[in-house]
């Protein structure tokens, strides 16, 4: 079990959108959440994302037990958050998926209780994609469990396939939720959601810094495009192979799966960064020499010349990117777009 000494105390269960919708199982402890103290930057996040290749069992309970055993493999890397594949608990049952009334979390902890216990014991968050049910409806959902083992909220898949609709699943609300953790704001998109841009764009507009993509297929180059277009990390968790963690630049931070990393992949990412727009007259790039002179090795500037982006990154806890932006009067790329839109609207366009 990893240390419970705090790098940041996070005592407020906070989320925006569909959180706390009544599926919180009882019996999980209420003590204060502590992020692990490892000496790293407080905005560095250790992410473990799993595959389910090689896991096929007779019952949901057996699949859950096998998934937890696979999650244990990553414990030496002290994950802050795990992500599992889309409805893994039912998809890996031999002979076909059990009916929805059997395979859906109903609020009692019938599916997620073992993962709540794991999260509490190992001081981590878990993105647990399963079927859920409420008010007589069934959803393809991703339940977020916090470090205390408590239900923090869930995202319900909006874009269902023809097969899912015919099976009796209900699409989730079009207002996509984001969730505040002790390291930053996160969101979820599931599998077929990748075919439409609206959910991904909403998450960017709502300030998501990591978007998790539990899926039945890898998504290929498209998850890299989502990361680049929206300026957030994308973490995929795939049932068989090719789980990936994509940087905000659209590059792969890590990729893996069977046979080299059959359990999944792991990476530590830094959320203390901002994407700057560097095109046109008066570009912020003229300020970079002065920033480097003052902060030296405490920061990094990564320039993407063809895209006209520069990523400003803090490498030390005492330096906050927001402070540098204020000090040198610089706008982020998102600010640049927002101000252009607001000006166009004010002029009647």
mmCIF file of C-alpha atoms in Angstrom:
data_model
loop_
_atom_site.group_PDB
_atom_site.id
_atom_site.type_symbol
_atom_site.label_atom_id
_atom_site.label_comp_id
_atom_site.label_asym_id
_atom_site.label_seq_id
_atom_site.Cartn_x
_atom_site.Cartn_y
_atom_site.Cartn_z
ATOM 1 C CA UNK A 1 0.000 0.000 0.000
ATOM 2 C CA UNK A 2 1.380 3.403 -0.962
ATOM 3 C CA UNK A 3 1.967 6.233 1.497
ATOM 4 C CA UNK A 4 -0.963 8.341 2.734
ATOM 5 C CA UNK A 5 1.165 11.399 3.530
ATOM 6 C CA UNK A 6 -0.420 14.328 1.724
ATOM 7 C CA UNK A 7 1.053 16.323 -1.139
ATOM 8 C CA UNK A 8 -2.348 18.009 -1.280
ATOM 9 C CA UNK A 9 -5.447 17.463 0.852
ATOM 10 C CA UNK A 10 -8.533 17.090 -1.232
ATOM 11 C CA UNK A 11 -11.608 16.927 0.958
ATOM 12 C CA UNK A 12 -14.307 18.233 -1.346
ATOM 13 C CA UNK A 13 -16.090 15.779 -3.604
ATOM 14 C CA UNK A 14 -16.350 18.116 -6.562
ATOM 15 C CA UNK A 15 -17.553 17.520 -10.101
ATOM 16 C CA UNK A 16 -19.333 19.454 -12.798
ATOM 17 C CA UNK A 17 -22.204 17.878 -14.690
ATOM 18 C CA UNK A 18 -23.595 14.422 -13.930
ATOM 19 C CA UNK A 19 -22.103 13.591 -10.560
ATOM 20 C CA UNK A 20 -23.766 12.129 -7.517
ATOM 21 C CA UNK A 21 -26.700 10.710 -9.489
ATOM 22 C CA UNK A 22 -27.692 8.270 -6.790
ATOM 23 C CA UNK A 23 -25.505 5.229 -7.419
ATOM 24 C CA UNK A 24 -23.248 5.579 -4.387
ATOM 25 C CA UNK A 25 -22.940 2.213 -2.616
ATOM 26 C CA UNK A 26 -22.764 2.354 1.163
ATOM 27 C CA UNK A 27 -20.150 1.087 3.576
ATOM 28 C CA UNK A 28 -17.000 2.730 2.213
ATOM 29 C CA UNK A 29 -14.974 4.781 4.698
ATOM 30 C CA UNK A 30 -15.352 8.544 4.975
ATOM 31 C CA UNK A 31 -11.872 9.558 6.078
ATOM 32 C CA UNK A 32 -10.018 12.426 4.445
ATOM 33 C CA UNK A 33 -8.430 11.833 1.053
ATOM 34 C CA UNK A 34 -4.666 12.196 0.798
ATOM 35 C CA UNK A 35 -2.659 12.182 -2.388
ATOM 36 C CA UNK A 36 0.579 10.202 -2.088
ATOM 37 C CA UNK A 37 3.764 11.972 -1.092
ATOM 38 C CA UNK A 38 6.474 10.882 -3.503
ATOM 39 C CA UNK A 39 8.661 13.981 -3.803
ATOM 40 C CA UNK A 40 7.499 14.682 -7.342
ATOM 41 C CA UNK A 41 5.917 17.858 -8.693
ATOM 42 C CA UNK A 42 2.400 18.227 -7.207
ATOM 43 C CA UNK A 43 0.903 18.369 -10.698
ATOM 44 C CA UNK A 44 2.668 15.251 -11.941
ATOM 45 C CA UNK A 45 0.084 12.487 -12.284
ATOM 46 C CA UNK A 46 0.930 8.784 -12.401
ATOM 47 C CA UNK A 47 -1.480 7.063 -14.788
ATOM 48 C CA UNK A 48 -1.981 3.325 -15.259
ATOM 49 C CA UNK A 49 -4.230 2.239 -18.115
ATOM 50 C CA UNK A 50 -5.109 -1.412 -18.586
ATOM 51 C CA UNK A 51 -5.861 -3.870 -21.341
ATOM 52 C CA UNK A 52 -7.969 -6.985 -20.836
ATOM 53 C CA UNK A 53 -6.101 -9.192 -23.306
ATOM 54 C CA UNK A 54 -5.951 -12.753 -22.045
ATOM 55 C CA UNK A 55 -8.731 -12.298 -19.499
ATOM 56 C CA UNK A 56 -11.776 -14.455 -20.163
ATOM 57 C CA UNK A 57 -13.759 -15.918 -17.282
ATOM 58 C CA UNK A 58 -17.024 -17.716 -16.560
ATOM 59 C CA UNK A 59 -18.669 -15.002 -14.446
ATOM 60 C CA UNK A 60 -18.591 -11.253 -13.847
ATOM 61 C CA UNK A 61 -17.167 -11.865 -10.370
ATOM 62 C CA UNK A 62 -14.286 -13.850 -11.856
ATOM 63 C CA UNK A 63 -13.602 -11.130 -14.453
ATOM 64 C CA UNK A 64 -13.555 -8.471 -11.714
ATOM 65 C CA UNK A 65 -11.122 -10.546 -9.653
ATOM 66 C CA UNK A 66 -8.839 -10.985 -12.678
ATOM 67 C CA UNK A 67 -8.932 -7.245 -13.432
ATOM 68 C CA UNK A 68 -7.982 -6.385 -9.860
ATOM 69 C CA UNK A 69 -5.099 -8.834 -9.995
ATOM 70 C CA UNK A 70 -3.874 -7.145 -13.164
ATOM 71 C CA UNK A 71 -4.186 -3.726 -11.507
ATOM 72 C CA UNK A 72 -1.871 -4.917 -8.733
ATOM 73 C CA UNK A 73 0.965 -5.205 -11.266
ATOM 74 C CA UNK A 74 1.126 -1.406 -11.540
ATOM 75 C CA UNK A 75 1.214 -0.739 -7.791
ATOM 76 C CA UNK A 76 5.034 -0.344 -7.627
ATOM 77 C CA UNK A 77 4.604 2.730 -9.890
ATOM 78 C CA UNK A 78 2.210 4.341 -7.371
ATOM 79 C CA UNK A 79 -0.626 5.195 -9.774
ATOM 80 C CA UNK A 80 -2.754 8.207 -8.920
ATOM 81 C CA UNK A 81 -5.431 6.924 -11.275
ATOM 82 C CA UNK A 82 -6.288 3.731 -13.154
ATOM 83 C CA UNK A 83 -8.467 3.341 -16.214
ATOM 84 C CA UNK A 84 -10.145 0.091 -17.300
ATOM 85 C CA UNK A 85 -11.622 -0.726 -20.747
ATOM 86 C CA UNK A 86 -15.221 -0.243 -21.864
ATOM 87 C CA UNK A 87 -17.694 -2.554 -20.043
ATOM 88 C CA UNK A 88 -14.798 -4.953 -19.411
ATOM 89 C CA UNK A 89 -16.705 -6.733 -16.650
ATOM 90 C CA UNK A 90 -19.307 -8.095 -19.090
ATOM 91 C CA UNK A 91 -17.310 -8.237 -22.335
ATOM 92 C CA UNK A 92 -14.815 -10.748 -20.909
ATOM 93 C CA UNK A 93 -17.437 -13.259 -19.751
ATOM 94 C CA UNK A 94 -17.182 -16.492 -21.712
ATOM 95 C CA UNK A 95 -20.184 -17.404 -23.829
ATOM 96 C CA UNK A 96 -21.507 -13.862 -24.183
ATOM 97 C CA UNK A 97 -22.448 -10.956 -21.978
ATOM 98 C CA UNK A 98 -24.884 -11.546 -19.135
ATOM 99 C CA UNK A 99 -28.221 -9.696 -19.411
ATOM 100 C CA UNK A 100 -28.294 -6.071 -18.320
ATOM 101 C CA UNK A 101 -30.182 -6.673 -15.061
ATOM 102 C CA UNK A 102 -27.288 -8.927 -14.009
ATOM 103 C CA UNK A 103 -24.381 -6.894 -15.372
ATOM 104 C CA UNK A 104 -25.442 -3.374 -14.329
ATOM 105 C CA UNK A 105 -24.386 -1.551 -11.165
ATOM 106 C CA UNK A 106 -27.613 -0.756 -9.315
ATOM 107 C CA UNK A 107 -26.257 1.394 -6.494
ATOM 108 C CA UNK A 108 -25.658 -1.445 -4.068
ATOM 109 C CA UNK A 109 -22.015 -1.959 -5.020
ATOM 110 C CA UNK A 110 -22.849 -5.233 -6.756
ATOM 111 C CA UNK A 111 -20.214 -4.473 -9.422
ATOM 112 C CA UNK A 112 -17.989 -1.652 -8.155
ATOM 113 C CA UNK A 113 -17.542 -2.506 -4.464
ATOM 114 C CA UNK A 114 -14.276 -4.476 -5.041
ATOM 115 C CA UNK A 115 -12.848 -1.522 -6.988
ATOM 116 C CA UNK A 116 -13.909 0.871 -4.230
ATOM 117 C CA UNK A 117 -12.021 -1.284 -1.740
ATOM 118 C CA UNK A 118 -8.951 -1.307 -4.037
ATOM 119 C CA UNK A 119 -9.045 2.488 -4.436
ATOM 120 C CA UNK A 120 -9.301 3.021 -0.689
ATOM 121 C CA UNK A 121 -6.538 0.524 0.123
ATOM 122 C CA UNK A 122 -4.157 1.932 -2.489
ATOM 123 C CA UNK A 123 -5.066 5.639 -2.329
ATOM 124 C CA UNK A 124 -5.935 6.023 -6.001
ATOM 125 C CA UNK A 125 -8.721 7.025 -8.330
ATOM 126 C CA UNK A 126 -10.279 4.499 -10.723
ATOM 127 C CA UNK A 127 -12.170 5.065 -13.966
ATOM 128 C CA UNK A 128 -14.384 1.979 -13.946
ATOM 129 C CA UNK A 129 -16.415 1.593 -17.180
ATOM 130 C CA UNK A 130 -19.434 -0.646 -16.576
ATOM 131 C CA UNK A 131 -23.152 -0.813 -17.189
ATOM 132 C CA UNK A 132 -25.204 1.173 -14.681
ATOM 133 C CA UNK A 133 -28.932 1.426 -14.075
ATOM 134 C CA UNK A 134 -31.154 4.124 -12.606
ATOM 135 C CA UNK A 135 -34.886 4.840 -12.851
ATOM 136 C CA UNK A 136 -35.456 1.762 -14.970
ATOM 137 C CA UNK A 137 -32.881 2.783 -17.610
ATOM 138 C CA UNK A 138 -29.548 1.202 -18.477
ATOM 139 C CA UNK A 139 -26.376 3.034 -19.467
ATOM 140 C CA UNK A 140 -22.929 2.289 -20.837
ATOM 141 C CA UNK A 141 -21.087 4.356 -18.249
ATOM 142 C CA UNK A 142 -17.736 5.129 -16.691
ATOM 143 C CA UNK A 143 -17.929 5.382 -12.903
ATOM 144 C CA UNK A 144 -15.262 7.487 -11.204
ATOM 145 C CA UNK A 145 -14.112 6.235 -7.793
ATOM 146 C CA UNK A 146 -12.010 8.543 -5.606
ATOM 147 C CA UNK A 147 -9.086 7.824 -3.279
ATOM 148 C CA UNK A 148 -11.435 7.151 -0.362
ATOM 149 C CA UNK A 149 -13.183 4.467 -2.371
ATOM 150 C CA UNK A 150 -16.230 6.688 -2.799
ATOM 151 C CA UNK A 151 -18.386 7.153 -5.881
ATOM 152 C CA UNK A 152 -17.487 10.572 -7.305
ATOM 153 C CA UNK A 153 -19.773 10.523 -10.320
ATOM 154 C CA UNK A 154 -20.188 8.944 -13.727
ATOM 155 C CA UNK A 155 -20.140 9.706 -17.420
ATOM 156 C CA UNK A 156 -22.852 8.015 -19.462
ATOM 157 C CA UNK A 157 -21.939 7.260 -23.068
ATOM 158 C CA UNK A 158 -23.802 9.648 -25.365
ATOM 159 C CA UNK A 159 -23.144 8.106 -28.784
ATOM 160 C CA UNK A 160 -24.453 4.558 -28.674
ATOM 161 C CA UNK A 161 -24.066 2.068 -31.498
ATOM 162 C CA UNK A 162 -27.042 0.548 -33.265
ATOM 163 C CA UNK A 163 -26.445 -2.686 -31.370
ATOM 164 C CA UNK A 164 -26.411 -0.926 -27.993
ATOM 165 C CA UNK A 165 -29.643 0.915 -28.746
ATOM 166 C CA UNK A 166 -31.367 -2.293 -29.821
ATOM 167 C CA UNK A 167 -30.076 -3.966 -26.660
ATOM 168 C CA UNK A 168 -31.970 -1.463 -24.541
ATOM 169 C CA UNK A 169 -29.291 1.040 -23.504
ATOM 170 C CA UNK A 170 -30.164 4.719 -23.096
ATOM 171 C CA UNK A 171 -27.842 7.527 -24.299
ATOM 172 C CA UNK A 172 -26.419 9.772 -21.608
ATOM 173 C CA UNK A 173 -27.141 13.517 -21.419
ATOM 174 C CA UNK A 174 -25.501 15.732 -24.025
ATOM 175 C CA UNK A 175 -24.143 18.028 -21.284
ATOM 176 C CA UNK A 176 -20.844 16.207 -20.759
ATOM 177 C CA UNK A 177 -19.595 16.134 -17.127
ATOM 178 C CA UNK A 178 -16.105 16.920 -15.929
ATOM 179 C CA UNK A 179 -14.743 15.846 -12.552
ATOM 180 C CA UNK A 180 -12.359 17.671 -10.224
ATOM 181 C CA UNK A 181 -9.689 15.497 -8.622
ATOM 182 C CA UNK A 182 -6.858 16.496 -6.295
ATOM 183 C CA UNK A 183 -4.483 16.732 -9.283
ATOM 184 C CA UNK A 184 -6.712 18.365 -11.894
ATOM 185 C CA UNK A 185 -9.891 18.199 -13.938
ATOM 186 C CA UNK A 186 -10.700 15.094 -15.980
ATOM 187 C CA UNK A 187 -13.383 13.815 -18.343
ATOM 188 C CA UNK A 188 -14.390 10.667 -20.215
ATOM 189 C CA UNK A 189 -15.443 9.665 -23.706
ATOM 190 C CA UNK A 190 -16.320 6.051 -24.531
ATOM 191 C CA UNK A 191 -15.586 4.121 -27.742
ATOM 192 C CA UNK A 192 -18.178 5.207 -30.388
ATOM 193 C CA UNK A 193 -18.069 8.757 -28.967
ATOM 194 C CA UNK A 194 -14.898 9.211 -30.993
ATOM 195 C CA UNK A 195 -16.953 9.489 -34.185
ATOM 196 C CA UNK A 196 -18.403 12.856 -33.104
ATOM 197 C CA UNK A 197 -16.453 15.959 -31.998
ATOM 198 C CA UNK A 198 -19.030 17.591 -29.727
ATOM 199 C CA UNK A 199 -18.302 15.707 -26.504
ATOM 200 C CA UNK A 200 -14.537 16.072 -26.908
ATOM 201 C CA UNK A 201 -14.895 19.779 -27.605
ATOM 202 C CA UNK A 202 -17.130 20.269 -24.563
ATOM 203 C CA UNK A 203 -14.542 18.688 -22.320
ATOM 204 C CA UNK A 204 -11.896 21.076 -23.628
ATOM 205 C CA UNK A 205 -14.185 24.068 -23.123
ATOM 206 C CA UNK A 206 -14.905 22.931 -19.552
ATOM 207 C CA UNK A 207 -11.216 22.768 -18.690
ATOM 208 C CA UNK A 208 -10.531 19.037 -18.762
ATOM 209 C CA UNK A 209 -6.795 18.333 -18.555
ATOM 210 C CA UNK A 210 -6.984 14.559 -19.061
ATOM 211 C CA UNK A 211 -9.676 12.729 -21.024
ATOM 212 C CA UNK A 212 -9.980 8.989 -20.545
ATOM 213 C CA UNK A 213 -11.090 6.859 -23.494
ATOM 214 C CA UNK A 214 -12.201 3.372 -22.441
ATOM 215 C CA UNK A 215 -13.020 1.529 -25.630
ATOM 216 C CA UNK A 216 -13.467 -1.746 -27.468
ATOM 217 C CA UNK A 217 -11.057 -0.548 -30.201
ATOM 218 C CA UNK A 218 -7.927 1.560 -30.207
ATOM 219 C CA UNK A 219 -9.152 4.616 -32.097
ATOM 220 C CA UNK A 220 -5.864 4.712 -33.996
ATOM 221 C CA UNK A 221 -4.556 8.129 -34.947
ATOM 222 C CA UNK A 222 -7.805 9.805 -33.971
ATOM 223 C CA UNK A 223 -7.072 9.874 -30.252
ATOM 224 C CA UNK A 224 -3.820 11.675 -31.054
ATOM 225 C CA UNK A 225 -5.799 14.203 -33.082
ATOM 226 C CA UNK A 226 -8.236 14.701 -30.191
ATOM 227 C CA UNK A 227 -5.339 15.428 -27.829
ATOM 228 C CA UNK A 228 -3.744 17.946 -30.197
ATOM 229 C CA UNK A 229 -6.978 19.699 -31.163
ATOM 230 C CA UNK A 230 -8.207 20.074 -27.590
ATOM 231 C CA UNK A 231 -4.883 20.600 -25.799
ATOM 232 C CA UNK A 232 -5.377 17.866 -23.201
ATOM 233 C CA UNK A 233 -3.952 14.418 -22.521
ATOM 234 C CA UNK A 234 -5.930 11.464 -23.863
ATOM 235 C CA UNK A 235 -5.631 8.095 -22.101
ATOM 236 C CA UNK A 236 -7.094 5.069 -23.847
ATOM 237 C CA UNK A 237 -7.872 1.741 -22.207
ATOM 238 C CA UNK A 238 -8.545 -1.005 -24.721
ATOM 239 C CA UNK A 239 -9.830 -4.530 -24.207
ATOM 240 C CA UNK A 240 -7.127 -6.367 -26.145
ATOM 241 C CA UNK A 241 -4.093 -4.264 -27.215
ATOM 242 C CA UNK A 242 -2.783 -0.764 -27.827
ATOM 243 C CA UNK A 243 -3.749 1.153 -24.701
ATOM 244 C CA UNK A 244 -2.092 4.542 -25.042
ATOM 245 C CA UNK A 245 -1.342 7.807 -23.291
ATOM 246 C CA UNK A 246 -1.217 10.767 -25.695
ATOM 247 C CA UNK A 247 0.481 14.062 -24.913
ATOM 248 C CA UNK A 248 -1.193 17.428 -25.535
ATOM 249 C CA UNK A 249 1.096 17.753 -28.564
ATOM 250 C CA UNK A 250 -0.645 14.775 -30.176
ATOM 251 C CA UNK A 251 2.431 12.620 -29.692
ATOM 252 C CA UNK A 252 2.323 9.276 -27.909
ATOM 253 C CA UNK A 253 3.725 9.528 -24.405
ATOM 254 C CA UNK A 254 3.518 5.747 -24.152
ATOM 255 C CA UNK A 255 1.858 2.908 -26.036
ATOM 256 C CA UNK A 256 1.703 -0.771 -25.263
ATOM 257 C CA UNK A 257 -0.241 -3.937 -24.771
ATOM 258 C CA UNK A 258 0.381 -7.614 -25.391
ATOM 259 C CA UNK A 259 2.972 -9.046 -25.574
ATOM 260 C CA UNK A 260 5.451 -6.483 -24.235
ATOM 261 C CA UNK A 261 3.158 -4.985 -21.575
ATOM 262 C CA UNK A 262 0.163 -7.284 -21.504
ATOM 263 C CA UNK A 263 -1.316 -5.655 -18.403
ATOM 264 C CA UNK A 264 -1.378 -2.135 -19.930
ATOM 265 C CA UNK A 265 0.844 0.930 -19.866
ATOM 266 C CA UNK A 266 2.020 3.531 -17.359
ATOM 267 C CA UNK A 267 3.249 7.132 -17.566
ATOM 268 C CA UNK A 268 3.749 10.165 -15.361
ATOM 269 C CA UNK A 269 2.365 13.334 -16.949
ATOM 270 C CA UNK A 270 2.743 16.980 -15.951
ATOM 271 C CA UNK A 271 -0.409 19.097 -15.798
ATOM 272 C CA UNK A 272 1.419 22.287 -14.778
ATOM 273 C CA UNK A 273 1.657 23.583 -18.341
ATOM 274 C CA UNK A 274 -0.074 25.895 -20.793
ATOM 275 C CA UNK A 275 -0.320 25.998 -24.587
ATOM 276 C CA UNK A 276 0.501 29.419 -26.053
ATOM 277 C CA UNK A 277 -0.347 30.769 -29.505
ATOM 278 C CA UNK A 278 2.748 32.081 -31.280
ATOM 279 C CA UNK A 279 1.512 33.247 -34.695
ATOM 280 C CA UNK A 280 1.317 36.803 -35.937
ATOM 281 C CA UNK A 281 2.617 40.217 -35.000
ATOM 282 C CA UNK A 282 3.274 40.840 -31.333
ATOM 283 C CA UNK A 283 3.623 37.132 -30.651
ATOM 284 C CA UNK A 284 4.416 36.078 -27.103
ATOM 285 C CA UNK A 285 7.546 34.354 -28.434
ATOM 286 C CA UNK A 286 9.481 37.621 -28.061
ATOM 287 C CA UNK A 287 9.129 37.190 -24.287
ATOM 288 C CA UNK A 288 10.639 33.713 -24.174
ATOM 289 C CA UNK A 289 14.298 34.825 -23.770
ATOM 290 C CA UNK A 290 13.340 36.932 -20.758
ATOM 291 C CA UNK A 291 11.354 34.057 -19.256
ATOM 292 C CA UNK A 292 14.278 31.670 -19.734
ATOM 293 C CA UNK A 293 16.680 34.194 -18.220
ATOM 294 C CA UNK A 294 14.569 34.517 -15.063
ATOM 295 C CA UNK A 295 13.452 30.917 -14.555
ATOM 296 C CA UNK A 296 16.204 28.876 -16.201
ATOM 297 C CA UNK A 297 15.837 25.150 -15.575
ATOM 298 C CA UNK A 298 12.708 25.654 -13.494
ATOM 299 C CA UNK A 299 10.628 25.830 -16.677
ATOM 300 C CA UNK A 300 10.614 24.335 -20.151
ATOM 301 C CA UNK A 301 9.407 25.831 -23.438
ATOM 302 C CA UNK A 302 8.522 23.336 -26.178
ATOM 303 C CA UNK A 303 7.838 24.975 -29.534
ATOM 304 C CA UNK A 304 5.818 23.320 -32.314
ATOM 305 C CA UNK A 305 6.850 25.472 -35.256
ATOM 306 C CA UNK A 306 4.372 24.373 -37.906
ATOM 307 C CA UNK A 307 1.417 24.560 -35.528
ATOM 308 C CA UNK A 308 2.568 27.884 -34.033
ATOM 309 C CA UNK A 309 2.155 26.472 -30.526
ATOM 310 C CA UNK A 310 4.539 26.687 -27.610
ATOM 311 C CA UNK A 311 4.035 24.702 -24.419
ATOM 312 C CA UNK A 312 5.177 26.451 -21.243
ATOM 313 C CA UNK A 313 5.823 23.883 -18.524
ATOM 314 C CA UNK A 314 6.827 24.256 -14.878
ATOM 315 C CA UNK A 315 9.422 21.762 -13.699
ATOM 316 C CA UNK A 316 9.455 22.715 -10.043
ATOM 317 C CA UNK A 317 6.673 23.015 -7.434
ATOM 318 C CA UNK A 318 7.365 26.628 -6.500
ATOM 319 C CA UNK A 319 6.810 27.936 -10.037
ATOM 320 C CA UNK A 320 3.198 28.196 -11.202
ATOM 321 C CA UNK A 321 2.468 28.618 -14.888
ATOM 322 C CA UNK A 322 -0.464 30.938 -14.136
ATOM 323 C CA UNK A 323 1.916 33.272 -12.292
ATOM 324 C CA UNK A 324 4.276 33.413 -15.287
ATOM 325 C CA UNK A 325 1.376 34.163 -17.633
ATOM 326 C CA UNK A 326 0.299 37.080 -15.431
ATOM 327 C CA UNK A 327 3.839 38.341 -14.919
ATOM 328 C CA UNK A 328 4.610 38.475 -18.630
ATOM 329 C CA UNK A 329 1.063 39.365 -19.713
ATOM 330 C CA UNK A 330 0.616 36.321 -21.940
ATOM 331 C CA UNK A 331 -2.563 34.632 -23.097
ATOM 332 C CA UNK A 332 -3.066 30.929 -23.547
ATOM 333 C CA UNK A 333 -4.127 29.502 -26.897
ATOM 334 C CA UNK A 334 -7.636 28.998 -25.472
ATOM 335 C CA UNK A 335 -7.761 32.650 -24.384
ATOM 336 C CA UNK A 336 -6.660 33.719 -27.858
ATOM 337 C CA UNK A 337 -9.577 31.852 -29.458
ATOM 338 C CA UNK A 338 -12.112 32.983 -26.862
ATOM 339 C CA UNK A 339 -11.225 36.661 -27.228
ATOM 340 C CA UNK A 340 -11.467 36.448 -31.029
ATOM 341 C CA UNK A 341 -14.926 34.862 -30.762
ATOM 342 C CA UNK A 342 -16.143 37.406 -28.209
ATOM 343 C CA UNK A 343 -14.903 40.315 -30.338
ATOM 344 C CA UNK A 344 -16.623 38.929 -33.442
ATOM 345 C CA UNK A 345 -19.871 38.579 -31.499
ATOM 346 C CA UNK A 346 -19.616 42.110 -30.097
ATOM 347 C CA UNK A 347 -19.228 43.437 -33.642
ATOM 348 C CA UNK A 348 -22.347 41.606 -34.724
ATOM 349 C CA UNK A 349 -20.706 38.831 -36.696
#
